[in-house]
XYZ file of C-alpha atoms in Angstrom:
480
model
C 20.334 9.319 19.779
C 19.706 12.227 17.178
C 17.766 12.820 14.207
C 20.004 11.290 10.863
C 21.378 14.380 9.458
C 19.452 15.120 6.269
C 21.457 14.795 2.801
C 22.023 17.816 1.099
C 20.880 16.094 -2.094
C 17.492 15.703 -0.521
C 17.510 19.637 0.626
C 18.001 20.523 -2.790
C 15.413 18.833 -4.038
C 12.824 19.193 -1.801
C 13.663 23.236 -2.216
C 12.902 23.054 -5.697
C 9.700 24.793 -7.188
C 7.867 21.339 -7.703
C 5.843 20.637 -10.886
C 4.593 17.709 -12.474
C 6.764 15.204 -14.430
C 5.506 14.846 -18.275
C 7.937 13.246 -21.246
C 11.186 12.826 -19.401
C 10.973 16.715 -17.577
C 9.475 18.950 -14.985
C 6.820 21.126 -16.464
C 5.243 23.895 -14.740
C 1.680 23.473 -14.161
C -1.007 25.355 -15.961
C -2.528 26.632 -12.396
C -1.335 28.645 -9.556
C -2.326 26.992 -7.259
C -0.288 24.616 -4.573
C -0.450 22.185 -2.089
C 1.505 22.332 1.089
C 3.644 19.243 2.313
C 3.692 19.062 5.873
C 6.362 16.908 7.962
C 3.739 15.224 10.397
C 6.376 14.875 12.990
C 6.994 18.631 13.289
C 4.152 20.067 11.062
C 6.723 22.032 9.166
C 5.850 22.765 5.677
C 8.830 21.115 3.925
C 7.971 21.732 0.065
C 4.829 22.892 -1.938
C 3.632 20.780 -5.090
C 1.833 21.851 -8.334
C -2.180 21.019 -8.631
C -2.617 19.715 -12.298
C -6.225 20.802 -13.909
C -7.449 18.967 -16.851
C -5.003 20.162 -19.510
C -2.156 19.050 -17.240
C -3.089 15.736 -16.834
C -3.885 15.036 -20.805
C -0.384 16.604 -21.405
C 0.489 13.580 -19.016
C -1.693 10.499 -20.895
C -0.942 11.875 -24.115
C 2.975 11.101 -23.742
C 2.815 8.368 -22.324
C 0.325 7.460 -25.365
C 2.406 8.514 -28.160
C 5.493 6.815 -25.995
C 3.699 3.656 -25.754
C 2.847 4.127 -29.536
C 5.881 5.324 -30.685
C 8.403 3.519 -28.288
C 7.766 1.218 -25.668
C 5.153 -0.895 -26.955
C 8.123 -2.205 -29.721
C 10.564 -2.155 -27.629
C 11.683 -5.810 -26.982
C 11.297 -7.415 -23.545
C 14.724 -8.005 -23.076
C 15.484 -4.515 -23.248
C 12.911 -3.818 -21.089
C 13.998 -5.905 -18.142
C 17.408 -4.439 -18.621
C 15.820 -0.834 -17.940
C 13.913 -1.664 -15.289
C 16.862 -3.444 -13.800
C 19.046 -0.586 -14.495
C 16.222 1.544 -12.463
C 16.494 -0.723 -9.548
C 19.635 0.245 -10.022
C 19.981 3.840 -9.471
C 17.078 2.969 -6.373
C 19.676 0.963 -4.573
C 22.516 3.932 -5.525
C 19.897 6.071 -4.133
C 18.485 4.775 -1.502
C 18.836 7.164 1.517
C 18.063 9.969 -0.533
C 14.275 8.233 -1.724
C 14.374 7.053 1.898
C 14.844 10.478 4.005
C 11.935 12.038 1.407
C 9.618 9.099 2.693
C 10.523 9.522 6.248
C 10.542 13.264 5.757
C 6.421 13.626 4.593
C 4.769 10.311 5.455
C 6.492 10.401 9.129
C 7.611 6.482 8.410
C 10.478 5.549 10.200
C 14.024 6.148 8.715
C 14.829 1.921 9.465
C 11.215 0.967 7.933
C 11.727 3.679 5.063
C 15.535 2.211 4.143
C 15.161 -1.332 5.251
C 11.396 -1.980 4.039
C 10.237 0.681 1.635
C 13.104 1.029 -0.155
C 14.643 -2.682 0.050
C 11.504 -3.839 -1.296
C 11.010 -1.350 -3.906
C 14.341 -2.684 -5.593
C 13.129 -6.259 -4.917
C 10.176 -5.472 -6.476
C 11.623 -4.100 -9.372
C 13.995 -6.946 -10.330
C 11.402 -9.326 -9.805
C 8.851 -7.116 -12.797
C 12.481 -6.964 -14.665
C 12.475 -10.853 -14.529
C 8.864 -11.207 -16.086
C 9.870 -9.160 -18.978
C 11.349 -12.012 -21.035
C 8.115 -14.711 -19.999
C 5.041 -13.565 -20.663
C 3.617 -16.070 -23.314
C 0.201 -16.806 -25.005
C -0.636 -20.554 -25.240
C -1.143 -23.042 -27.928
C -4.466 -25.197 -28.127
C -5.816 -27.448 -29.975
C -9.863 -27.006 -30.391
C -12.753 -29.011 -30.545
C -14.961 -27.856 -33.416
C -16.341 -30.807 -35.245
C -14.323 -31.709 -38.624
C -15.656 -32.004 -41.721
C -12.826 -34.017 -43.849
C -10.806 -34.993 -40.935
C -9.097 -31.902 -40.639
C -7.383 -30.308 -37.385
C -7.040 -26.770 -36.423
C -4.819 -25.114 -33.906
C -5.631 -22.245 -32.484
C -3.299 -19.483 -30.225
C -3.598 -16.696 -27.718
C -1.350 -13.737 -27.217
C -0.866 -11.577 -24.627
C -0.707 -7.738 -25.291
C 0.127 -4.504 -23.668
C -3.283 -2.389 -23.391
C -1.758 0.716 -23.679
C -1.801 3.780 -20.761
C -2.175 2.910 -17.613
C -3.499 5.290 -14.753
C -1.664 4.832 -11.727
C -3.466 6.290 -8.294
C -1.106 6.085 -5.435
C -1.778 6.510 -1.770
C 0.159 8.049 1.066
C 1.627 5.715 3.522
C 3.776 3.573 0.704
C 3.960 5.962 -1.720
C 7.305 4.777 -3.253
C 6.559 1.496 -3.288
C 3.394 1.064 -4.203
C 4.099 3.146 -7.143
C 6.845 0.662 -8.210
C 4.602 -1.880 -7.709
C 2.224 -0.319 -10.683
C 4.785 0.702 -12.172
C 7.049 -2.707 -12.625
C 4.134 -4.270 -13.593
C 3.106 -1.994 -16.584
C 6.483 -1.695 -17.664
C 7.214 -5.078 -18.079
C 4.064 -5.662 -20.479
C 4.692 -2.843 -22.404
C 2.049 -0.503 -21.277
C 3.075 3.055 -20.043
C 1.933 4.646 -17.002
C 0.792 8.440 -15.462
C 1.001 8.239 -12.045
C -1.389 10.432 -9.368
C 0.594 10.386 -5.985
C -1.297 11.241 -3.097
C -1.536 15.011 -2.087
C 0.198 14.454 0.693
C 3.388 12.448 -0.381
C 4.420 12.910 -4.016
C 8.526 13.938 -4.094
C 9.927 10.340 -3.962
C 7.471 9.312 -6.936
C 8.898 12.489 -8.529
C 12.228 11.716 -7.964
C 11.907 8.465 -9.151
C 10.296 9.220 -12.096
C 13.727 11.415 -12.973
C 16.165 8.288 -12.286
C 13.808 6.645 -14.989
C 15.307 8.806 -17.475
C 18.611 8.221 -16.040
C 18.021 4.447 -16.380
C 17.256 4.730 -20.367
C 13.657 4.341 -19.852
C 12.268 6.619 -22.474
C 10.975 9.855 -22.103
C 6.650 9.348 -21.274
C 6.787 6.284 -20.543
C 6.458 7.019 -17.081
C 4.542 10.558 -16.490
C 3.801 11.841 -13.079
C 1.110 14.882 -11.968
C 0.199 15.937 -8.337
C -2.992 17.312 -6.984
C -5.867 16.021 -4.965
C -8.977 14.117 -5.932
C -9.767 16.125 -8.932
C -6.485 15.523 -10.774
C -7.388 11.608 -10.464
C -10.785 12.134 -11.611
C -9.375 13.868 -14.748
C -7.076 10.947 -15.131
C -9.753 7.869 -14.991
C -11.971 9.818 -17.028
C -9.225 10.408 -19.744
C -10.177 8.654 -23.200
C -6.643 7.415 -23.963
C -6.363 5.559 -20.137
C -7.022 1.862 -20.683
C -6.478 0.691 -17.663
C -6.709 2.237 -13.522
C -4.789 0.581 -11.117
C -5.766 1.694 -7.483
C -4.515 1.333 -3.902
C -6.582 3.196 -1.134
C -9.826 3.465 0.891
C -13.136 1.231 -0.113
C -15.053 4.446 -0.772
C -12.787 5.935 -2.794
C -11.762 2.761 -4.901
C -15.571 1.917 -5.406
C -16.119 5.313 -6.832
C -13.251 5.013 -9.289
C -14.959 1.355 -10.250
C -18.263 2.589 -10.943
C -16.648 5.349 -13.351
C -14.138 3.143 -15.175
C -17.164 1.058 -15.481
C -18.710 4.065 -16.825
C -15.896 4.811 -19.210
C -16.456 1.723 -21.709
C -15.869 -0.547 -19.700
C -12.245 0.621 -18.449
C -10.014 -1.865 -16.810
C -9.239 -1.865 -12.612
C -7.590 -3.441 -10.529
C -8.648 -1.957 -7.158
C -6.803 -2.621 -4.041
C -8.660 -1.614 -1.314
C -9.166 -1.237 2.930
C -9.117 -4.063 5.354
C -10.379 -4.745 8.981
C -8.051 -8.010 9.052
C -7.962 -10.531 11.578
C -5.324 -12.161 13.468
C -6.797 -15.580 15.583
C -4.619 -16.368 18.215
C -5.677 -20.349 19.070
C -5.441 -21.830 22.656
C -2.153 -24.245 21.753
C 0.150 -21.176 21.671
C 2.896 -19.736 23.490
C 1.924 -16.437 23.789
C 6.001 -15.104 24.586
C 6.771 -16.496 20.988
C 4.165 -15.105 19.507
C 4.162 -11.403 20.954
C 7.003 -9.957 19.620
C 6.011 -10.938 15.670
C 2.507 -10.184 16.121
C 2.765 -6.913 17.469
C 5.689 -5.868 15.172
C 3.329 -6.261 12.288
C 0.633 -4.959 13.834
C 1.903 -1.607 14.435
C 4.278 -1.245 11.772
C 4.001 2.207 10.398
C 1.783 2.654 13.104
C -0.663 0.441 11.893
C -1.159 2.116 8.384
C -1.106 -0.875 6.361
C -3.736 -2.131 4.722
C -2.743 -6.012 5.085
C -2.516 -4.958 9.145
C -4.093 -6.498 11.748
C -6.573 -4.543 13.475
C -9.159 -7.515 15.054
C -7.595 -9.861 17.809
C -9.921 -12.690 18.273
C -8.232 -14.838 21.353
C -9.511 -18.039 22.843
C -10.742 -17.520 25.823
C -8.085 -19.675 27.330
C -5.404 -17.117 27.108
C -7.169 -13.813 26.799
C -5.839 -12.619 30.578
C -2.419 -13.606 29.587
C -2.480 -12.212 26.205
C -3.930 -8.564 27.499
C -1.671 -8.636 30.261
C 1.488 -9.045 28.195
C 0.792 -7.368 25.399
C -0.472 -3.842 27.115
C 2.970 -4.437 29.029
C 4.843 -4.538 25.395
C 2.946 -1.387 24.075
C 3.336 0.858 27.012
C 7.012 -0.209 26.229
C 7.297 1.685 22.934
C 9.045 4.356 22.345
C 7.634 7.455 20.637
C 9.326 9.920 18.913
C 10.733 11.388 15.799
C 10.750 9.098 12.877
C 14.363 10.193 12.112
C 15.695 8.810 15.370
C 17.054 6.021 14.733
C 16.370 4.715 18.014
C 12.280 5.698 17.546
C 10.030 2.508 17.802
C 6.610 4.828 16.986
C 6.749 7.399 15.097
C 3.479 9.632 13.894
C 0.673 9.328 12.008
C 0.977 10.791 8.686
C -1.002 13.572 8.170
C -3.683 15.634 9.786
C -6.806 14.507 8.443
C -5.657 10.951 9.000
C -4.764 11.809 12.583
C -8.391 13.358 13.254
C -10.171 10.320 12.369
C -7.952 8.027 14.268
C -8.471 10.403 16.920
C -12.741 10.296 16.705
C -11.892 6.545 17.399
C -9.586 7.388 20.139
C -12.406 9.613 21.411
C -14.981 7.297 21.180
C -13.382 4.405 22.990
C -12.412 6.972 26.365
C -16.033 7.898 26.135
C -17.372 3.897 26.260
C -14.125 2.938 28.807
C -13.407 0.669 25.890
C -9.327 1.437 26.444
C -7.190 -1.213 27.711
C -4.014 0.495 26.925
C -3.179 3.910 25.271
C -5.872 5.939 23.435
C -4.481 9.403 23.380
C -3.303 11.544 21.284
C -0.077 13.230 22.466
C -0.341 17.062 23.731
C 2.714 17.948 21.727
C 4.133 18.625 18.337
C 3.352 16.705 15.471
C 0.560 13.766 14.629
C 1.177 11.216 17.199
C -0.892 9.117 19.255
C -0.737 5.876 21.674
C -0.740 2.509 20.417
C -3.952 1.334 21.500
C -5.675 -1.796 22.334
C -9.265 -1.726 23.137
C -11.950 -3.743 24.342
C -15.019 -4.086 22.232
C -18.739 -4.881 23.375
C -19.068 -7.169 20.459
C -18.783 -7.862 16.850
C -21.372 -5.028 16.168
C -19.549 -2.368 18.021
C -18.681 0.001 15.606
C -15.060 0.318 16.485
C -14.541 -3.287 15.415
C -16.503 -2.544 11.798
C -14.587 0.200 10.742
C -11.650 0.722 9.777
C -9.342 3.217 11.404
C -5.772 2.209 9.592
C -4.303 3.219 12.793
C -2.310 1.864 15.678
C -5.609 1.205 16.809
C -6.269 -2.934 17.550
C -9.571 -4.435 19.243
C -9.231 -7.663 21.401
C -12.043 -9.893 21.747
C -12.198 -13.831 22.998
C -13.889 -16.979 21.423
C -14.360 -19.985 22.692
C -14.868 -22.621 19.733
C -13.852 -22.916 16.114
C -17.069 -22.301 14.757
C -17.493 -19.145 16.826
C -14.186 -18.028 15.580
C -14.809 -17.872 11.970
C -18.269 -16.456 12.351
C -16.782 -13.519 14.200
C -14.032 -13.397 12.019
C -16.230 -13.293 8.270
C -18.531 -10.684 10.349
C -17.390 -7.810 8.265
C -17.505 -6.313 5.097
C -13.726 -6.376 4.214
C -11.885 -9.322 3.338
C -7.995 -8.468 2.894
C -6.056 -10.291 4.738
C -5.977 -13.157 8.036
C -3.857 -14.862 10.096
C -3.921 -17.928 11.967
C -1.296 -18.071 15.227
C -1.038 -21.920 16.337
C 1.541 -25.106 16.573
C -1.473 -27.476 15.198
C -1.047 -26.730 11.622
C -3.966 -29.475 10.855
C -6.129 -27.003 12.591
C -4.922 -24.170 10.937
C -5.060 -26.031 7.361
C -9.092 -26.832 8.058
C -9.800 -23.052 8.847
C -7.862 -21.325 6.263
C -10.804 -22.342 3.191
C -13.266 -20.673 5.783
C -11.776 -17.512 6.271
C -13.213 -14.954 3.623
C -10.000 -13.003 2.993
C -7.676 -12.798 -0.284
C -4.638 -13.519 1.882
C -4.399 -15.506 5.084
C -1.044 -16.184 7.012
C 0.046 -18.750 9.458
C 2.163 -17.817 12.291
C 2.711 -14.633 10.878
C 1.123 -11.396 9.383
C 1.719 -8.461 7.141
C 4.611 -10.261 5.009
C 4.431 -9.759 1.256
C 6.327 -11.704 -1.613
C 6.391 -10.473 -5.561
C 5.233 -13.836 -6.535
C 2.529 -14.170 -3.832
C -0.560 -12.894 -5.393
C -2.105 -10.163 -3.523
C -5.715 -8.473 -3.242
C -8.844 -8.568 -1.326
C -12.822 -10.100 -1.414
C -15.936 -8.495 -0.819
C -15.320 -4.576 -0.441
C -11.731 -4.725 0.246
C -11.458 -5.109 -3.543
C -10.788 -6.441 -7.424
C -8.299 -7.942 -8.947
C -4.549 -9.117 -7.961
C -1.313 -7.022 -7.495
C 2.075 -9.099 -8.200
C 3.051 -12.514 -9.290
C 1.384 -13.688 -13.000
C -2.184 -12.684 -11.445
């Protein structure tokens, strides 16, 4: 097979002279300088984007504060569900476009960018659309103490708080952005989104079929840059709420600042070192093919992924054996194959630091399969499993959000969910067995926000979704 051809609607845009998007249009940016965009399966620089200083991103807030002043916040919910139904819309009409610019600068997969980026994006979308019409305030009746045998009744309502910041990372840039934006939307608040540096044109191209869609003009605002756009963003007066997916360091800094800010509202999605327990009842040929698909999905940069085996003892052997067999079986290539089953990582920073790890393991003999990076074009490297000397070895504490997994046995209960809390993330879990008794009594002892059975990676609109402990605050999706 070939590479897809690319559409000529995508050529065009990526060729334009990028800027930021502010009340309904492209505005130029108020610096000269520009970022590069690099394909990381050719290192090509495909497109350039604008770097927004401090005036650029309060041109941003303040549309989207006079919109949600002027506009959106009185617009009815009805009418907003229609919009943002009408935007999932033009996604769907759109699709291979949005998809090709995903595959094109994060180095996703053209299958996992149309059939699970985009898919999900308009799923996601008509779900937010849905809540429009039912968010309600309750009706109580008190308990302070009557004087003449009267009765009081008292109410809540639920209110948009205004601009939201939006800061969106690089491997799901599309959809995570829906994902904040759906949700603001649909209460009423507006939104200025900060894209990562490194993957910004579908969010931009998005933001235009929002205006095609009726949404109105700064309701939805996006500017590009690196760190020090965001930090001009969260430290904006008129930004009531920051809504964060991306790296524990970065998403605790942001905290401690909107703390800092008057008590700014997060929600802060953050980094996981999840766990997948694979109990001595299974088959381990069922199991296989669904645990290493979402394990290395994306090439193992999600944050709900897997990267901590924990195996009982029984069936470590068999599990090594026949799971190194299924890796080495992968094939690597360009992410616009459609016959690619590994594509690469998506940029080069991110591929240096899952190459340290790579490093690190050859040095210790810690590889059981894979764990190179590929003399060739392009960011890619082995799927890896490795061997750890115990739950202290660094490689099992940190996170590399890589194709990078660690495989280590147990041999009771109790030592499984020791090892498994040993960590400062709590993300997400899984539990792989046929005695769902079992897996009922560990599932309240497993410190993670989201714990599967018999699967991993899978999320739902009306699943609530978020970490504990450092990998983070609050809840994306459902009425969380």
């Amino acid at each position: 097979m070939s590479d897809v051809k690319i559409l000529e609607s995508v050529q065009q845009f990526i060729a334009r002279h990028h800027g930021h998007f502010i009340h309904g249009e492209c505005v130029a940016t108020e610096t000269s300088e520009r970022i590069e965009l690099v394909n990381p399966a050719t290192e090509h620089v495909i497109a350039s984007i604008a770097t927004a200083d401090q005036q650029d991103v309060e041109k941003a807030v303040q549309s989207a504060h006079n919109a949600f002043s002027n506009a959106w916040a009185n617009t009815s919910p009805y009418e907003r569900g229609l919009k943002l139904n009408k935007l999932a819309d033009l996604v769907e009409q759109h699709a291979e476009e949005l998809a090709q610019l995903e595959t094109l600068t994060t180095g996703k997969l053209i299958n996992l960018s149309r059939h699970l980026e985009v898919a999900q994006s308009i799923i996601f979308l008509r779900y937010f659309a849905g809540w429009a019409t039912k968010i309600n305030g309750q009706t109580m009746q008190p308990s302070i103490p009557s004087m003449h045998g009267e009765k009081y009744s008292a109410y809540t309502v639920r209110q948009p708080v205004g601009v939201v910041a939006g800061i969106v990372p690089w491997n799901f840039s599309l959809m995570i952005g829906i994902w904040k934006i759906g949700s603001a939307l649909t209460t009423g608040c507006t939104i200025v989104l900060k894209p990562s540096e490194f993957t910004t044109l579908s969010l931009l191209r998005l933001a235009e079929l929002a205006i095609e869609a009726g949404i109105p003009a700064g309701v939805i605002n996006v500017v590009t840059g690196k760190g020090e756009t965001g930090q001009y963003l969260i430290d904006s007066a008129l930004v009531k709420k920051v809504s964060f997916t991306g790296s524990v360091p970065t998403g605790i800094a942001i905290g401690q600042q909107a703390m800092k800010n008057d008590l700014t509202r997060v929600s802060l999605e953050l980094g996981g070192k999840n766990a997948a327990a694979i109990l001595a009842d299974v088959n381990i040929d069922e199991i296989l093919p669904n645990l290493l698909q979402a394990t290395f999905v994306h090439q193992g940069q999600v944050c709900a992924a897997p990267e901590r085996f924990f195996i009982h003892q029984s069936k470590y052997d068999e599990f090594v054996q026949k799971a190194s067999a299924v890796v080495q079986q992968l094939k690597i290539g360009s992410p616009l194959d459609e016959m690619t089953m590994f594509g690469p990582l998506s940029n080069r920073p991110h591929f240096e630091k899952v190459k340290h790890y790579l490093d690190l393991a050859q040095r210790n003999n810690q590889v059981i399969t894979g764990g190179n990076a590929l003399q060739t074009t392009g960011y890619f490297v082995e799927p890896t499993l490795l061997k750890v000397q115990g739950i202290d070895d660094p490689l099992f504490l940190e996170e590399t959000f890589g194709p990078v997994v660690d495989v280590i046995a147990f041999e009771t209960d109790e030592e499984l969910i020791t090892m498994m809390n040993h960590s400062r993330f709590g993300l997400t879990a899984s539990v792989w067995t046929n005695d769902l008794a079992k897996a009922m009594r560990l599932i309240p002892q497993i410190e993670a926000g989201s714990i599967w059975v018999n699967m991993h990676t899978f999320l739902d609109p009306a699943v609530p979704f978020g970490g504990v402990k450092a990998s983070g605050v609050g809840r994306e999706f459902s009425d969380a």
